[in-house]
Coordinates of C-alpha atoms in Angstrom, one line a residue:
X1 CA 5.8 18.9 3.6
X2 CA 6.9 16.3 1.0
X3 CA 8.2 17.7 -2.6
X4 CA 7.0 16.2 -5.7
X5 CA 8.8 16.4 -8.7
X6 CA 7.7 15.4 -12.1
X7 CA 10.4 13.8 -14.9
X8 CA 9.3 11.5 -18.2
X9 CA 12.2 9.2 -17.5
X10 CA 13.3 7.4 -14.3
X11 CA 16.5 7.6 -15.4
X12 CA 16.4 11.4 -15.6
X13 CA 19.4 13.1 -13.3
X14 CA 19.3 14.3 -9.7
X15 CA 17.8 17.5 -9.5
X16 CA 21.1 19.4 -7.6
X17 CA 21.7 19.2 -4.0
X18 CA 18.8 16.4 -3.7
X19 CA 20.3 13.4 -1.3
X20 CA 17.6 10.7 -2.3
X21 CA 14.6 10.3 -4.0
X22 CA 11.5 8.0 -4.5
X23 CA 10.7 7.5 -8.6
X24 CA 6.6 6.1 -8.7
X25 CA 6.2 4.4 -11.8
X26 CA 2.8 5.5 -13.1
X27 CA 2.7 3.6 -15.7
X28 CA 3.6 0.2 -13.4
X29 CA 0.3 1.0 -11.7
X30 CA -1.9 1.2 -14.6
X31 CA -0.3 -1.8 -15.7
X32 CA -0.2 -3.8 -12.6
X33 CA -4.4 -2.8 -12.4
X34 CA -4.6 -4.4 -15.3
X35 CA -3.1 -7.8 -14.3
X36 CA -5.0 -7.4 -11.5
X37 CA -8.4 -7.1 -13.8
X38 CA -7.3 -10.4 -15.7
X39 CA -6.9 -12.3 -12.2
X40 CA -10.4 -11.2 -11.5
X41 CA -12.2 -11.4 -14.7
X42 CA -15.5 -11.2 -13.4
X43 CA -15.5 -8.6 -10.6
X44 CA -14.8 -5.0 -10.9
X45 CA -11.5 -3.6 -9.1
X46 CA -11.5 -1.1 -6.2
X47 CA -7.8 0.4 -6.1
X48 CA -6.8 1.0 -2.2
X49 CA -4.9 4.1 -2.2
X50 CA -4.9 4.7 1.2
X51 CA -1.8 5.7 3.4
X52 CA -0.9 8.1 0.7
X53 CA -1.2 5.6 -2.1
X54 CA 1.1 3.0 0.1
X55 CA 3.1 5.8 -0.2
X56 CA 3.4 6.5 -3.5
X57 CA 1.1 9.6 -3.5
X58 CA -2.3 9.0 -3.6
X59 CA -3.8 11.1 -6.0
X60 CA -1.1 10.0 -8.6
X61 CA -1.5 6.6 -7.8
X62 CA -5.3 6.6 -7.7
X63 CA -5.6 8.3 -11.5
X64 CA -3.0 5.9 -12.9
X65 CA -5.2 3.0 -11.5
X66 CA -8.1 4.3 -13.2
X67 CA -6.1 4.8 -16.3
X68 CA -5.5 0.5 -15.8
X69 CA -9.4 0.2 -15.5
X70 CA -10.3 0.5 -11.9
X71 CA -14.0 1.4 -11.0
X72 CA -13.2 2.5 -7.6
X73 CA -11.4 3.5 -5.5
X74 CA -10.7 2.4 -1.5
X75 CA -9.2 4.6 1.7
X76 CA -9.2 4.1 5.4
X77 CA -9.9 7.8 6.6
X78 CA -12.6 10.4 6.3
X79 CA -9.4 13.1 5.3
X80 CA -7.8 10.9 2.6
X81 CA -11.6 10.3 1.1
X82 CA -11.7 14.3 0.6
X83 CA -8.3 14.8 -0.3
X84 CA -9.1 12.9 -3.0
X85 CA -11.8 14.7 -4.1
X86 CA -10.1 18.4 -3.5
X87 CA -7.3 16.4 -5.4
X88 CA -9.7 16.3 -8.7
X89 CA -10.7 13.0 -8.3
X90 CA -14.3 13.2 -9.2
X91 CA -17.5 10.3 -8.5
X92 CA -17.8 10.7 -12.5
X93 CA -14.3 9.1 -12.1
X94 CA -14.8 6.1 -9.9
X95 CA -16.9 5.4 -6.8
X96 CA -14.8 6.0 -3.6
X97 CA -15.2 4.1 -0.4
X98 CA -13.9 5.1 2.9
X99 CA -14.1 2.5 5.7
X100 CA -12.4 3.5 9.1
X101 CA -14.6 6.1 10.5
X102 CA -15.1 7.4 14.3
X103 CA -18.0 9.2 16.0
X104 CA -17.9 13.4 15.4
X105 CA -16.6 12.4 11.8
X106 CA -17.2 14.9 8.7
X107 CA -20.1 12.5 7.9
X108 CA -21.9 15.5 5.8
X109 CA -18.4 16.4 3.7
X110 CA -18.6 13.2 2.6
X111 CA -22.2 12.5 1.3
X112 CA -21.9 15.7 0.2
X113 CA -18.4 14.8 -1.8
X114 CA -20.2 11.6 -3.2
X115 CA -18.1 9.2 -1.1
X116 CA -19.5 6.1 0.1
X117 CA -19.3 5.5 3.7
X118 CA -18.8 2.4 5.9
X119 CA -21.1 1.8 8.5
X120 CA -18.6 -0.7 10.9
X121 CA -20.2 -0.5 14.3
X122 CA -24.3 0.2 15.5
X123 CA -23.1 4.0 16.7
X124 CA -22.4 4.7 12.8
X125 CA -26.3 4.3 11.9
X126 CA -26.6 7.6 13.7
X127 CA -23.7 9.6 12.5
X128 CA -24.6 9.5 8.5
X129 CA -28.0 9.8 9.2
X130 CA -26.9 13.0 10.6
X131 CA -24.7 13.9 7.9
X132 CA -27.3 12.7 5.2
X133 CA -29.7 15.0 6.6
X134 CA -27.0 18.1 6.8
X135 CA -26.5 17.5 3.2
X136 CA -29.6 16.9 2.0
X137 CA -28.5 14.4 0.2
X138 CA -29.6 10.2 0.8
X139 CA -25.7 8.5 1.9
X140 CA -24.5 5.9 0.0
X141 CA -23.5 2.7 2.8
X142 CA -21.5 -0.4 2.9
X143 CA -22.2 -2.5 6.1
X144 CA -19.1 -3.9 7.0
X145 CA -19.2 -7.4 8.6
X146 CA -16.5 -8.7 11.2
X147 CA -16.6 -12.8 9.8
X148 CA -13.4 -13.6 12.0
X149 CA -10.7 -11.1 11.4
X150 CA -11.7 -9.8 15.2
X151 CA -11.1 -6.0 14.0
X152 CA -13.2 -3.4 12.4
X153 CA -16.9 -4.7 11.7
X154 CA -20.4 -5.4 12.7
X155 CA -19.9 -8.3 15.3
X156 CA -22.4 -11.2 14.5
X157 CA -25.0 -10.5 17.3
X158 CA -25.2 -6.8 16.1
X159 CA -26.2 -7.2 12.5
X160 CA -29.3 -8.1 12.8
X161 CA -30.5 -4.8 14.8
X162 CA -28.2 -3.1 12.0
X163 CA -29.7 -4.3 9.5
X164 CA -33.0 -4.3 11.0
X165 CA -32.9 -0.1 10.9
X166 CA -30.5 0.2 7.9
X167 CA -33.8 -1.1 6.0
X168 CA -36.2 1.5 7.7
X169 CA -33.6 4.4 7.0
X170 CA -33.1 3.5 3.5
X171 CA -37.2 3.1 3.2
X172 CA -37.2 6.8 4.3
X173 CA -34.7 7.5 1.5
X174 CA -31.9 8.8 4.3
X175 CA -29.5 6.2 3.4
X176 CA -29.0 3.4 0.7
X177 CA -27.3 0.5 1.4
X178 CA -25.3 -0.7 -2.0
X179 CA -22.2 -2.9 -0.1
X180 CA -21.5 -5.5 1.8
X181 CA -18.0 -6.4 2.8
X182 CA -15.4 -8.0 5.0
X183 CA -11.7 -8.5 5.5
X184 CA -9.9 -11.8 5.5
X185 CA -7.4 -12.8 8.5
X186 CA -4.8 -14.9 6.7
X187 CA -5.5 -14.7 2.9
X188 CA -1.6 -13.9 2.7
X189 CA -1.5 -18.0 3.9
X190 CA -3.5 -19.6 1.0
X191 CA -5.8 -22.7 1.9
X192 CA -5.6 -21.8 5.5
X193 CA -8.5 -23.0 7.1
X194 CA -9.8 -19.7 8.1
X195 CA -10.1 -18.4 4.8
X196 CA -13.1 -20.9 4.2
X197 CA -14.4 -20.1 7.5
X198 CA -14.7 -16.9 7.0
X199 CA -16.1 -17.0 3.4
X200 CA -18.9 -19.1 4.9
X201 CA -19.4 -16.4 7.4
X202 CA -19.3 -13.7 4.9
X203 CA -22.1 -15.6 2.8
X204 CA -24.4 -15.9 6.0
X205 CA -24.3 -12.1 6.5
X206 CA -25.1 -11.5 3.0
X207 CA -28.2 -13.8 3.1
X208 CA -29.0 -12.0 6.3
X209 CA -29.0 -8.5 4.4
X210 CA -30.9 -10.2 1.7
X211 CA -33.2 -11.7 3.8
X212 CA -34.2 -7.5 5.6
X213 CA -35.1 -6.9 2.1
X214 CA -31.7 -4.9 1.4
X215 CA -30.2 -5.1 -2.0
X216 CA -26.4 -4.3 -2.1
X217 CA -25.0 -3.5 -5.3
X218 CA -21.8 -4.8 -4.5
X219 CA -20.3 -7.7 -2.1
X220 CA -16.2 -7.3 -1.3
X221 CA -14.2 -9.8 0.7
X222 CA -10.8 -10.2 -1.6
X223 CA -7.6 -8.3 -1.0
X224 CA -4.4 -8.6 -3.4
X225 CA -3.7 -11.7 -1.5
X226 CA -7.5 -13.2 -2.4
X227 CA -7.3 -11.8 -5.8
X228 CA -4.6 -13.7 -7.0
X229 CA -5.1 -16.8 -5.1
X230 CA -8.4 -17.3 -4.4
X231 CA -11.1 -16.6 -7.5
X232 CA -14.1 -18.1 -5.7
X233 CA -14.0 -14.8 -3.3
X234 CA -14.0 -12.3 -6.0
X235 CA -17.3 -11.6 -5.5
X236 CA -18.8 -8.3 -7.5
X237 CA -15.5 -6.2 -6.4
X238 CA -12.3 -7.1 -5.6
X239 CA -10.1 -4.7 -3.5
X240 CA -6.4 -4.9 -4.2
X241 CA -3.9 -3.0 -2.1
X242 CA -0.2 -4.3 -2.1
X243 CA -0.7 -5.8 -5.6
X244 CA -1.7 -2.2 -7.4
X245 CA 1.8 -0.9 -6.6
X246 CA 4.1 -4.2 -8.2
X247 CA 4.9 -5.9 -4.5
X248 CA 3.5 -9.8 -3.6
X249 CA 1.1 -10.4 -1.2
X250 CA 2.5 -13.6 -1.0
X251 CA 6.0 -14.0 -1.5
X252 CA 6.0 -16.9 -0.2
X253 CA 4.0 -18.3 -3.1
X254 CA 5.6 -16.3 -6.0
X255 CA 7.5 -12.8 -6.8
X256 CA 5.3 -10.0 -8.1
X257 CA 6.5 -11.0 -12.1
X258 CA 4.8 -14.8 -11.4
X259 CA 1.7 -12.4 -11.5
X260 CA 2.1 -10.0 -14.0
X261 CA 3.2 -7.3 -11.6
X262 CA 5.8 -5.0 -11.6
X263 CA 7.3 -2.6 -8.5
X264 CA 6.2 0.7 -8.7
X265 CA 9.1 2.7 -6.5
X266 CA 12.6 2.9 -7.2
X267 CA 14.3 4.1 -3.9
X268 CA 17.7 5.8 -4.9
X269 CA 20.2 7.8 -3.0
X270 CA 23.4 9.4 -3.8
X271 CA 27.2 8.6 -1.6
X272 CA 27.6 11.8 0.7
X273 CA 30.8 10.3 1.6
X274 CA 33.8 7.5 0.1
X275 CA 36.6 6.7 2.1
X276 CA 39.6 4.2 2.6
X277 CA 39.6 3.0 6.1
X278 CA 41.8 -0.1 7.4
X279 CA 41.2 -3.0 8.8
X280 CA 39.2 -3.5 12.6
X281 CA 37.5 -0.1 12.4
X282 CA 34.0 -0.1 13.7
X283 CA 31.1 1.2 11.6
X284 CA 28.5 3.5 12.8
X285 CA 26.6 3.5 16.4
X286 CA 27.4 0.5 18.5
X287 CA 29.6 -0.9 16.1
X288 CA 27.9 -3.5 15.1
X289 CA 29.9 -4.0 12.2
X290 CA 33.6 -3.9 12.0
X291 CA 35.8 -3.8 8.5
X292 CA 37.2 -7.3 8.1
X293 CA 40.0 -5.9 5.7
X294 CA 40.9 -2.7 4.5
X295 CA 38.5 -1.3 2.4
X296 CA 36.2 1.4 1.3
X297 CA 33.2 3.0 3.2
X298 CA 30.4 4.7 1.7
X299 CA 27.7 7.2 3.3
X300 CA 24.0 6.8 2.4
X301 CA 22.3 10.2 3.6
X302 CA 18.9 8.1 4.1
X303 CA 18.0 6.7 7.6
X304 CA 15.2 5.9 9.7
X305 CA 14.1 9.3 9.7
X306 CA 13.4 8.8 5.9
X307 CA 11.6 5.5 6.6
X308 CA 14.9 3.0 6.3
X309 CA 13.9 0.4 9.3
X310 CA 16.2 0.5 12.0
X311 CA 16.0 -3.2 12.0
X312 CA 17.8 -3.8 8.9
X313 CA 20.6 -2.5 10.5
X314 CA 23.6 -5.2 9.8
X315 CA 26.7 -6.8 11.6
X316 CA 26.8 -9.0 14.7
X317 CA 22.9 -9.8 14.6
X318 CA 22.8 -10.6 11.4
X319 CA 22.8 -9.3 7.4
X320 CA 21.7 -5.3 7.1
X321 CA 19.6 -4.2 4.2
X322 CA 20.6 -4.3 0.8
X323 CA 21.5 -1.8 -1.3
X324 CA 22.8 -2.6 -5.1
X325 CA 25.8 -0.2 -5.7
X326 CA 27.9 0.1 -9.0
X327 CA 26.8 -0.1 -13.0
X328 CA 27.1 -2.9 -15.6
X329 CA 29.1 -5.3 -14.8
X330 CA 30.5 -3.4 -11.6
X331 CA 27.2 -3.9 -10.4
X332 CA 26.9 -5.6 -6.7
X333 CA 24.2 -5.7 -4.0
X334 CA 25.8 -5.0 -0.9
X335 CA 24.5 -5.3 2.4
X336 CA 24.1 -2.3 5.5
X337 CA 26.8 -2.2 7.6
X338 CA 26.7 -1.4 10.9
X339 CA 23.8 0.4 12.4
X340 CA 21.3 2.6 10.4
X341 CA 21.1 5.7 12.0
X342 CA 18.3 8.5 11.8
X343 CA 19.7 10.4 8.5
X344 CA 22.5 7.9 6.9
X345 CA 23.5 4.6 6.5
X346 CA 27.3 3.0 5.7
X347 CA 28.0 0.4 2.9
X348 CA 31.3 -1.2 2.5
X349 CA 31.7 -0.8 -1.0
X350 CA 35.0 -3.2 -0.8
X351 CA 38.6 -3.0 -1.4
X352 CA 39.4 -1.1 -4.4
X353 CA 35.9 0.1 -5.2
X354 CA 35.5 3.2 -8.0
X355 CA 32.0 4.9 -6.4
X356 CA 33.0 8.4 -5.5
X357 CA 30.8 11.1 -4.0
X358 CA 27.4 11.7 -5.7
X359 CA 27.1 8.3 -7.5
X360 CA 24.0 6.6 -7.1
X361 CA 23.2 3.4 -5.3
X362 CA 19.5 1.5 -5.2
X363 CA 18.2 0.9 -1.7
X364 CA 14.9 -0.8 -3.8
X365 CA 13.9 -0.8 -7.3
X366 CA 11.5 -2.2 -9.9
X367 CA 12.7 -6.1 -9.6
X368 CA 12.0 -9.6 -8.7
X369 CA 14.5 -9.1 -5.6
X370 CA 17.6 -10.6 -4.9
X371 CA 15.9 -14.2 -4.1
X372 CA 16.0 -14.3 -7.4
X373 CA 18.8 -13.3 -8.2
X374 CA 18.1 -9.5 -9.7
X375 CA 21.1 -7.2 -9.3
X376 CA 18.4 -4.6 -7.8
X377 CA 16.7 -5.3 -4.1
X378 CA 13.2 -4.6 -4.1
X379 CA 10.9 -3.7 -1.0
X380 CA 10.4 -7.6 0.2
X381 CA 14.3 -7.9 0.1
X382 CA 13.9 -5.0 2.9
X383 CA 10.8 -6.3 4.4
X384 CA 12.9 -10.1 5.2
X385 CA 16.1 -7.8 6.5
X386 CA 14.0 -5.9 8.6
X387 CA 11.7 -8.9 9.6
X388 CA 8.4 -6.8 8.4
X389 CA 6.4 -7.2 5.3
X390 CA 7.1 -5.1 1.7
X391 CA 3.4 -3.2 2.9
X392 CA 5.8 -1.7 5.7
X393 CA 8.6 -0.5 3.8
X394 CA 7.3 1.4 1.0
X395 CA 4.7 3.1 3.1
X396 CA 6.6 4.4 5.6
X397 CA 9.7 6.1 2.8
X398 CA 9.0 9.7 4.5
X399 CA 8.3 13.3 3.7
X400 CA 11.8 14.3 3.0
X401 CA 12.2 11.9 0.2
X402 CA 10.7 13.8 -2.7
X403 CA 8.8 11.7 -4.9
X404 CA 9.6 11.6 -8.9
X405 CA 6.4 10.9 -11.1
X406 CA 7.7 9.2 -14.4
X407 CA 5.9 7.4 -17.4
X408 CA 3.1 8.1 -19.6
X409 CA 0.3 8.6 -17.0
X410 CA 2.3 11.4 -15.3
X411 CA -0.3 14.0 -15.4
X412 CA 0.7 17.5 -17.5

C-alpha cells in the first residue's frame, strides 16, 4: 500500500530513512483548474481524476480541483467512482461521471452513490436498468458516442436503437438521460483533419438524441488538448485530464506556463551511494554506459519498480533521463547513465563533484523542462527520453514512492 504524508512546505525535510518521494502540489491543481476555467469561459469543467488522480492521489486531487472551480468530476472505473465517494467526496460536491463500465458491474452502488453512468455499448441499457431498479432510485446516463476514435462508444448503426429505448426507459422514469459525449482521436495534433470530422459527427449524434425527444443537460467532446486549442468544442463541459495536474497536452505547441499551467509533482530522491571510480568502468546492467574520465558515480534508489521507464535508460542508444543534481549555482541536469534497473539508477555527478550520501537530486519537478532551459526536468523531459508521453510518466510513479501533500488545499 502507498504511504501518504502530509507537510505545508515542499521544501520540508525527508522524513528519515525515506529513499524518494512524490510532493503533489495542491494548490498547482486548484490553480491550474482555474486557467483551465478561463480557456473555457463558457462551459463548466469536469476534472478527470482517474488512474489515481494521474497519479497524484485522487481524492486529494479531485477536492483541490473543486477548490479551482470544477463542477465535476470524471473517472474511468466503476471502483475509482466509489472510492471517491467512500473518500468524502459527496454529489453535493460535484457531479461524478464514470465511463468505462463492463457487464456484471456494481450498476446499483453507483446510482445508489449518485454517480452518473455511461451507457457505451447496447448491452449497457440493460445493466443500469437493473441497477436503477435495485436502488430504487431513476440512474442518471450519458450516451457515449464513438464519432471516429474507433474505441469505447455507441458505433453509428447502434444509436438509433439506443436511443430509440433510452427514451422509453427514461419515459418510465428508470433512467434519465442528461449527457452526450465523445472522445477525440488527435486533438493533441491541432487542425488535423479529423478533429473537424469528428465534431461534425459528434453534432449529428446530438441532433439524433434531440431528434428521440431526449434532452441532455450536458454535451462533452473536449479534453485538455481541445480545451486549450480548440474553443468551438467546448461545448456545455469541458473535460480536462493532463492539463489539471500542470503537464501540456501539446508540447509540441507550447510548455504548460504558455497556458497558465504549472506541474503538480516534484519527483525527488536522495544518493544511496557517491563514489570515485576511474576511467573505462562500465555502469550498471549491460554496460551501456562507460565513464569517459575519472569521475564520480552516484546511486538513485528509484527504478522501474517505482515507475522510472526502463527506456530512459542512457549510453550507447542514446541520452538516459534527466535528473538535475546540485544547488544554486552548483546546480546541473545530468543525464541516466547506464541502464535503469528495477530499484536504482546511476548519475555521473562528474569529476570533482561535492553530492555526498543523502543529498537530494530532482528526477522531475514543477518547471517548464529543460527545452527551455529550467535547471529542473519536468515529466515531458522524461516522456521524450523514454519516447512516451508526460500522461505516462507521472501516472505510473508507483506505490512505494510515498506521496507528500503540500500547499494551502492540503486538507487538516
Amino acid at each position: 500500500m502507498r504511504e501518504s504524508l502530509t507537510v505545508s512546505s515542499p521544501d520540508a525535510s525527508f522524513p528519515p530513512g525515506v529513499p524518494a518521494r512524490a510532493v503533489v502540489d495542491l494548490d498547482a491543481i486548484r490553480d491550474n483548474v482555474r486557467a483551465l476555467r478561463d480557456h473555457a469561459p463558457s462551459a463548466d469543467v469536469m476534472a478527470v481524476v482517474k488512474a489515481d488522480g494521474y497519479g497524484h492521489g485522487m481524492v486529494p486531487a479531485a477536492r483541490a480541483a473543486l477548490a479551482g472551480g470544477a463542477t465535476w468530476l470524471g473517472v474511468a472505473t466503476a471502483g475509482e467512482a466509489l472510492a471517491l465517494r467512500a473518500g468524502g467526496v459527496t454529489a453535493d460536491d460535484a457531479r461524478l461521471l464514470v465511463w468505462l463500465l463492463v457487464p456484471g458491474g456494481p450498476f446499483a452502488d453507483l446510482v445508489r452513490a449518485g454517480v452518473d453512468v455511461t451507457v457505451a455499448a447496447p448491452w449497457a441499457l440493460d445493466e443500469v436498468v437493473a441497477g436503477a431498479r435495485a436502488a430504487g432510485s431513476t440512474a442518471r446516463v450519458h450516451l457515449e458516442v464513438d464519432t471516429g476514435l474507433g474505441r469505447n462508444g455507441v458505433t453509428p448503426a447502434d444509436l438509433p436503437d439506443v436511443v430509440r429505448r433510452a427514451r422509453t426507459l427514461e419515459a418510465s422514469g428508470e433512467l434519465r438521460v442528461v449527457g452526450v459525449f465523445s472522445h477525440l482521436a488527435r486533438a493533441d495534433e491541432p487542425g488535423h483533419p479529423s478533429v473537424a470530422r469528428q465534431s461534425a459527427a459528434f453534432d449529428e449524434a446530438v441532433r439524433a438524441v434531440e431528434a428521440a425527444g431526449l434532452r441532455p443537460d450536458v454535451r462533452h467532446l473536449a479534453n485538455s488538448a481541445a480545451t486549450l486549442t480548440a474553443p468551438g468544442l467546448h461545448h456545455d463541459l469541458v473535460r480536462p485530464g493532463i492539463a489539471v495536474y500542470g503537464l501540456s497536452p501539446v508540447p509540441q505547441v507550447g510548455a504548460p506556463g504558455d497556458y497558465g499551467l504549472r506541474p503538480a509533482m516534484t519527483l525527488e530522491a536522495r544518493l544511496a551511494t557517491v563514489k570515485a571510480v576511474p576511467a573505462g568502468e562500465g555502469v550498471s546492467y549491460g554496460h551501456l554506459y562507460t565513464t569517459p574520465r575519472d569521475t564520480v558515480l552516484g546511486l538513485v534508489p528509484v527504478g522501474y519498480a517505482d515507475g522510472v521507464p526502463r527506456h530512459a535508460s542512457g549510453g550507447t542508444a542514446g541520452p538516459g533521463g534527466p535528473v538535475a543534481a546540485g544547488t544554486g549555482d552548483a546546480r546541473r541536469v545530468l543525464r541516466v547513465a547506464g541502464r535503469v534497473c528495477m530499484d536504482q539508477v546511476v548519475l555521473d555527478l562528474g569529476p570533482g563533484a561535492t553530492e555526498a550520501a543523502g543529498d537530494v537530486v530532482t528526477l522531475f519537478g514543477a518547471s517548464d523542462g529543460v527545452a527551455r532551459g529550467a535547471d529542473v526536468p519536468n515529466a515531458e523531459d522524461w516522456a521524450r527520453a523514454a519516447g512516451t508521453i508526460s500522461y505516462e510518466i507521472v501516472t505510473r510513479i508507483g506505490a512505494r514512492v510515498p506521496r507528500v501533500y503540500a500547499g494551502k488545499e492540503v486538507q487538516p
